[in-house]
PDB file of C-alpha atoms in Angstrom:
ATOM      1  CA  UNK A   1    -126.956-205.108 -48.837  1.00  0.00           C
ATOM      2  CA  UNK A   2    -130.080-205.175 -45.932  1.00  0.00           C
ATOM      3  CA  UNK A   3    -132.556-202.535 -46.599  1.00  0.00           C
ATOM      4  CA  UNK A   4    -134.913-200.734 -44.199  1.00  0.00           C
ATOM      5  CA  UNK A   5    -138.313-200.553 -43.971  1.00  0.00           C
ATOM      6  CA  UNK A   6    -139.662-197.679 -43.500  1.00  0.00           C
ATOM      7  CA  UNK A   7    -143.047-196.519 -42.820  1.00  0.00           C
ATOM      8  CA  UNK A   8    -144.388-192.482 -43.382  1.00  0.00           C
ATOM      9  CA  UNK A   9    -147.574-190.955 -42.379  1.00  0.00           C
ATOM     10  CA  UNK A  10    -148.174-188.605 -44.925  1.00  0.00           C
ATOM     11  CA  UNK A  11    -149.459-184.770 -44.245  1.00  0.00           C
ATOM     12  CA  UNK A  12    -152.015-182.790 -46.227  1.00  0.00           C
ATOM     13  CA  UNK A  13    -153.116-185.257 -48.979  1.00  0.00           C
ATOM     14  CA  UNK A  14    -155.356-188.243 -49.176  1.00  0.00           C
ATOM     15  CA  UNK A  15    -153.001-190.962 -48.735  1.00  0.00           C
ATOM     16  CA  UNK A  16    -152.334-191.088 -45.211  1.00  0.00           C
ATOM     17  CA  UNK A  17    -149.090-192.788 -45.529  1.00  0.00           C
ATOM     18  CA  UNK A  18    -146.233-194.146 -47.894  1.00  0.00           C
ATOM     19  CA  UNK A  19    -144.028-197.644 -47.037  1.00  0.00           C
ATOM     20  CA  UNK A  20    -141.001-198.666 -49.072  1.00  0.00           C
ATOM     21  CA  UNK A  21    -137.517-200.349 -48.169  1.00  0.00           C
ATOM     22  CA  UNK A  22    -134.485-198.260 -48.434  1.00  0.00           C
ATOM     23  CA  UNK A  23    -131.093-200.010 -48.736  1.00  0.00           C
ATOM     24  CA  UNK A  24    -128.195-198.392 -47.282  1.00  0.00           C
ATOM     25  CA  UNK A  25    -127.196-196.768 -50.233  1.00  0.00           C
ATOM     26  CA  UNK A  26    -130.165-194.905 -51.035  1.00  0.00           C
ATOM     27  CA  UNK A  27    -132.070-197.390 -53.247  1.00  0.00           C
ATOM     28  CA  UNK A  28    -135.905-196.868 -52.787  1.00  0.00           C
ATOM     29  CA  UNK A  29    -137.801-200.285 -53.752  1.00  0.00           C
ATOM     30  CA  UNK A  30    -141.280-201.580 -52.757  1.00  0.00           C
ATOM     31  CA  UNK A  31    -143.468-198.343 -52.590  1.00  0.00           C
ATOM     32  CA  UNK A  32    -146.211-198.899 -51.157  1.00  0.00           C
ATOM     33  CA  UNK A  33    -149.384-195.950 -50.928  1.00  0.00           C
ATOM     34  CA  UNK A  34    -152.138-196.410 -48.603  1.00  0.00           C
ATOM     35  CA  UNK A  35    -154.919-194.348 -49.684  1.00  0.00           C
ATOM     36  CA  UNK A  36    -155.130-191.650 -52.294  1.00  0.00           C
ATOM     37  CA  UNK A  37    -155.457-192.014 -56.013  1.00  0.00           C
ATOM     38  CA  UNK A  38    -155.081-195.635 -56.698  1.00  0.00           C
ATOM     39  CA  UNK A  39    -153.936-196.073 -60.299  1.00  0.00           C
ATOM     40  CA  UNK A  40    -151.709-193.083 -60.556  1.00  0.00           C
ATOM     41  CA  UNK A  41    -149.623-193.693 -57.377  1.00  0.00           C
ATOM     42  CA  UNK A  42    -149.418-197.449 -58.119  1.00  0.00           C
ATOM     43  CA  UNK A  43    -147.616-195.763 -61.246  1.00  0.00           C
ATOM     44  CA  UNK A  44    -145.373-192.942 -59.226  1.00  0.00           C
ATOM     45  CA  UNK A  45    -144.332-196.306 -56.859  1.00  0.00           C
ATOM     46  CA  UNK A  46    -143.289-198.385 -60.764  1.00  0.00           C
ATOM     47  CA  UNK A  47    -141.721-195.473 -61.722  1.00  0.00           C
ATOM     48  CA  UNK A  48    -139.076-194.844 -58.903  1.00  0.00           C
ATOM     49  CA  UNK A  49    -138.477-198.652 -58.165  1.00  0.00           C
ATOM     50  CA  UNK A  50    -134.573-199.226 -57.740  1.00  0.00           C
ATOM     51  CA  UNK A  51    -134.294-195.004 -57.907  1.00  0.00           C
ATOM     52  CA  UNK A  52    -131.955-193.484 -55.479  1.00  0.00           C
ATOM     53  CA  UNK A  53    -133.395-190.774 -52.924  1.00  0.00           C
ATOM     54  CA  UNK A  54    -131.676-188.328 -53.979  1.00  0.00           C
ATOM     55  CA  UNK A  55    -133.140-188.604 -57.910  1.00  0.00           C
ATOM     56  CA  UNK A  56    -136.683-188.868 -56.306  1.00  0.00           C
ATOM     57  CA  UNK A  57    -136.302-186.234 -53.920  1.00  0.00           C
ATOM     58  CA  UNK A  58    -134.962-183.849 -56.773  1.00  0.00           C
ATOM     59  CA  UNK A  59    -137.718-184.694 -59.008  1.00  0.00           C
ATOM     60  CA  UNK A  60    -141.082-184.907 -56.691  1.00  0.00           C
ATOM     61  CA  UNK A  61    -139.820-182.103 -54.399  1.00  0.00           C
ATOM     62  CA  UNK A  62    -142.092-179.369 -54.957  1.00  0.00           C
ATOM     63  CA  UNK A  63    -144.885-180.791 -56.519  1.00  0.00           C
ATOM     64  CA  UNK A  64    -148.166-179.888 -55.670  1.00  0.00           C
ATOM     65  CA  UNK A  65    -151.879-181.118 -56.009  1.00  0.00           C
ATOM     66  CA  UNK A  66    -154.738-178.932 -56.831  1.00  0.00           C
ATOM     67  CA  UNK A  67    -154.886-175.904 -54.744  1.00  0.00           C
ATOM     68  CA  UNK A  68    -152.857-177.833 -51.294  1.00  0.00           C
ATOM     69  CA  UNK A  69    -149.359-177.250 -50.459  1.00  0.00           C
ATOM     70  CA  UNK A  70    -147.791-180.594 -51.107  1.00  0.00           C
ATOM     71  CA  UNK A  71    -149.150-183.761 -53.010  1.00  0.00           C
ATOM     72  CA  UNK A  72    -148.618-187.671 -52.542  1.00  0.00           C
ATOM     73  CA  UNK A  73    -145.379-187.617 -54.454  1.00  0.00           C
ATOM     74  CA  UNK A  74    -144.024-184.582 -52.513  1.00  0.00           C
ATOM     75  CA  UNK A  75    -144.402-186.573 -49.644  1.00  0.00           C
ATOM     76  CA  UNK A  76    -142.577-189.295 -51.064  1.00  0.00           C
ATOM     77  CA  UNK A  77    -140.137-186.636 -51.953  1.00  0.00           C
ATOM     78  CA  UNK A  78    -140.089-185.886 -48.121  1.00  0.00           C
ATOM     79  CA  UNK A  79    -140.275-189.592 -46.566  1.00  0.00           C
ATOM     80  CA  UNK A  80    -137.320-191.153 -48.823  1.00  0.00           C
ATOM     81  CA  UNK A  81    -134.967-188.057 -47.322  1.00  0.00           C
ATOM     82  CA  UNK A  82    -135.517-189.513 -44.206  1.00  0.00           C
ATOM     83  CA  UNK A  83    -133.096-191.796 -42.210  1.00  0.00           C
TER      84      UNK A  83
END
């Protein structure tokens, strides 16, 4: 099974963009945050190694930081949906 890489410039937060592989059925592995909160999204990236998209998107979709319209893991919410 090849994966993907994939590489998204993130919108609205302080990361400014997300990398991770995607195999071609679904499984997210080797997030990767550039910028933002260090600590907590080297733990959001440990916690949905080997997830599917789907299970991420459904449970980051949505979530927000502070006062903004989206956060870091909304984004990654958003970038995993992505082909």
């Amino acid at each position: 099974m090849e994966t993907k890489k994939h590489i998204f410039k993130t919108h609205g937060t302080c990361s400014t963009s997300i990398s991770f592989d995607k195999a071609p059925d679904g499984t997210i592995t080797n997030v990767c945050f550039t910028g933002g909160c260090n600590g907590n999204l080297k733990a959001v990236a440990k916690l949905v190694e080997g997830m599917k998209d789907r299970e991420i998107y459904e449970k980051l979709h949505g979530n927000l930081c502070g006062s903004k319209n989206t956060s870091c893991a909304d984004q990654l919410a958003s970038a995993v949906m992505e082909d």
